[in-house]
């Protein structure tokens, strides 16, 4: 009887401890991913790993799914408010979006937990306390776990190209740390996730082995990364640019209900005419607009564009417009385009958006979501997906969600882009953290490719991210304005731009070997 009571107490303590780990990790992950609190990310996964200690793969999956699900409900609750606002009273649809998003997030954590427990989670890990002199065993284990995390995040990103608001990764939490993100020029955003997971695992290993020296390893790694980041910034800032271009942003900061309403056409045009007149005072070489800045479809006899170009003609300024261009074969469908116009009205270059937003720009949008006050249009995928060749040099143009993943910016840079631009429309999400997320995640594209990045967002955050990652002219959403900036053109390619996702292939190799070794055992 006494032994049974002791067993029940032991089991109860175990359950409580695991539950505590699950709750604390879910809270830490939710806060880290939502507010980009970079120091918290260095320990947010530690309770997660502690909860998995000694668990079977099946138990581990449910623990991971629980942590991801709790954090996901917190992260994606904004969908309920946004859906309710733009669809009227469809509260049920908003709740469905929230729960489906949280479910996906929970599966991502559950899959990692299952594979981690199956491949690396040794029940006798505490016995390694006497073996801590064999550092190579710990290093190999820590690297393998971090690469597994990278592989899960990378695989998830392939699914989420059209649903970027679901694609939260550890790396995003570090985008507010200028020094930590510098190694992105070596191995893209995935190498940052690798470092963060490696640090978490080292702190976890300290607790399991009760050996303080592993904390010193983690602290030393953080010190090295930040020191290297400081040195890298100094080197990049000192680089000589091929040329410098004076750019003026035209940012309407219009609400979507007004922008797409025919009743406000005249007032919208007059606002843009006023902003153009103000822009010419600064004598820019390039005027950069936002995504779909003109809600009217492009045509050769478009009076709005003609008036805009007449206003700026004397300044000899070029324009990079965000505009919808009808498909030649089916005028009911459009390309979401960035178009480069010379000052005399000739369309010199054009880039059509390649990565469309699922459920919004894809054909299924009409079946799932009807936005109030807007015209639901069907968009075509890119026909002209090369960078823009202009008199100012080659410009890599990104549109909206294309800046949230590394591949398109890298492709443009490899094809000669001297600097990058991002035009977006974040006015749909002004009451959420997404506009903030969009700007800072896009910051990685500048560091990865060592190119200046001009960001102009309607209803979002605008500014410039230098090739070093430094941010200038940072403007939160507000009133309509013009922003003046000077962008530098660079020619040299970063290690990542030249070699691509080598870290992902390394992760495939290491995890694949671990799977083979597990089956062999």
mmCIF file with all atom_site columns, C-alpha atoms in Angstrom, residues 26 29-30 34 65-80 94-106 168:
data_model
loop_
_atom_site.group_PDB
_atom_site.id
_atom_site.type_symbol
_atom_site.label_atom_id
_atom_site.label_alt_id
_atom_site.label_comp_id
_atom_site.label_asym_id
_atom_site.label_entity_id
_atom_site.label_seq_id
_atom_site.pdbx_PDB_ins_code
_atom_site.Cartn_x
_atom_site.Cartn_y
_atom_site.Cartn_z
_atom_site.occupancy
_atom_site.B_iso_or_equiv
_atom_site.pdbx_formal_charge
_atom_site.auth_seq_id
_atom_site.auth_comp_id
_atom_site.auth_asym_id
_atom_site.auth_atom_id
_atom_site.pdbx_PDB_model_num
ATOM 1  C CA . UNK A 1 26  ? 4.463   27.326 -25.115 1.00 0.00 ? 26  UNK A CA 1
ATOM 2  C CA . UNK A 1 29  ? 7.679   30.361 -27.827 1.00 0.00 ? 29  UNK A CA 1
ATOM 3  C CA . UNK A 1 30  ? 4.474   32.354 -28.304 1.00 0.00 ? 30  UNK A CA 1
ATOM 4  C CA . UNK A 1 34  ? 5.074   37.242 -31.790 1.00 0.00 ? 34  UNK A CA 1
ATOM 5  C CA . UNK A 1 65  ? 1.866   19.038 -30.628 1.00 0.00 ? 65  UNK A CA 1
ATOM 6  C CA . UNK A 1 66  ? 0.559   20.420 -27.325 1.00 0.00 ? 66  UNK A CA 1
ATOM 7  C CA . UNK A 1 67  ? 3.284   23.073 -27.144 1.00 0.00 ? 67  UNK A CA 1
ATOM 8  C CA . UNK A 1 68  ? 2.814   24.056 -30.791 1.00 0.00 ? 68  UNK A CA 1
ATOM 9  C CA . UNK A 1 69  ? -0.971  24.102 -30.464 1.00 0.00 ? 69  UNK A CA 1
ATOM 10 C CA . UNK A 1 70  ? -1.007  26.343 -27.372 1.00 0.00 ? 70  UNK A CA 1
ATOM 11 C CA . UNK A 1 71  ? 1.531   28.734 -28.867 1.00 0.00 ? 71  UNK A CA 1
ATOM 12 C CA . UNK A 1 72  ? -0.308  28.639 -32.213 1.00 0.00 ? 72  UNK A CA 1
ATOM 13 C CA . UNK A 1 73  ? -3.664  29.658 -30.718 1.00 0.00 ? 73  UNK A CA 1
ATOM 14 C CA . UNK A 1 74  ? -1.959  32.680 -29.204 1.00 0.00 ? 74  UNK A CA 1
ATOM 15 C CA . UNK A 1 75  ? 0.005   33.554 -32.368 1.00 0.00 ? 75  UNK A CA 1
ATOM 16 C CA . UNK A 1 76  ? -2.850  33.206 -34.841 1.00 0.00 ? 76  UNK A CA 1
ATOM 17 C CA . UNK A 1 77  ? -5.731  34.736 -32.906 1.00 0.00 ? 77  UNK A CA 1
ATOM 18 C CA . UNK A 1 78  ? -5.303  37.875 -35.031 1.00 0.00 ? 78  UNK A CA 1
ATOM 19 C CA . UNK A 1 79  ? -6.996  35.957 -37.873 1.00 0.00 ? 79  UNK A CA 1
ATOM 20 C CA . UNK A 1 80  ? -10.282 36.042 -35.981 1.00 0.00 ? 80  UNK A CA 1
ATOM 21 C CA . UNK A 1 94  ? -12.291 33.437 -38.403 1.00 0.00 ? 94  UNK A CA 1
ATOM 22 C CA . UNK A 1 95  ? -12.326 30.753 -35.708 1.00 0.00 ? 95  UNK A CA 1
ATOM 23 C CA . UNK A 1 96  ? -11.815 28.053 -38.344 1.00 0.00 ? 96  UNK A CA 1
ATOM 24 C CA . UNK A 1 97  ? -8.745  29.888 -39.669 1.00 0.00 ? 97  UNK A CA 1
ATOM 25 C CA . UNK A 1 98  ? -7.338  30.240 -36.148 1.00 0.00 ? 98  UNK A CA 1
ATOM 26 C CA . UNK A 1 99  ? -7.740  26.558 -35.276 1.00 0.00 ? 99  UNK A CA 1
ATOM 27 C CA . UNK A 1 100 ? -6.458  25.289 -38.638 1.00 0.00 ? 100 UNK A CA 1
ATOM 28 C CA . UNK A 1 101 ? -3.374  27.505 -38.347 1.00 0.00 ? 101 UNK A CA 1
ATOM 29 C CA . UNK A 1 102 ? -2.737  26.378 -34.770 1.00 0.00 ? 102 UNK A CA 1
ATOM 30 C CA . UNK A 1 103 ? -3.164  22.763 -35.901 1.00 0.00 ? 103 UNK A CA 1
ATOM 31 C CA . UNK A 1 104 ? -0.497  23.182 -38.569 1.00 0.00 ? 104 UNK A CA 1
ATOM 32 C CA . UNK A 1 105 ? 1.834   24.813 -36.046 1.00 0.00 ? 105 UNK A CA 1
ATOM 33 C CA . UNK A 1 106 ? 1.259   21.963 -33.601 1.00 0.00 ? 106 UNK A CA 1
ATOM 34 C CA . UNK A 1 168 ? 7.043   31.361 -37.962 1.00 0.00 ? 168 UNK A CA 1
#
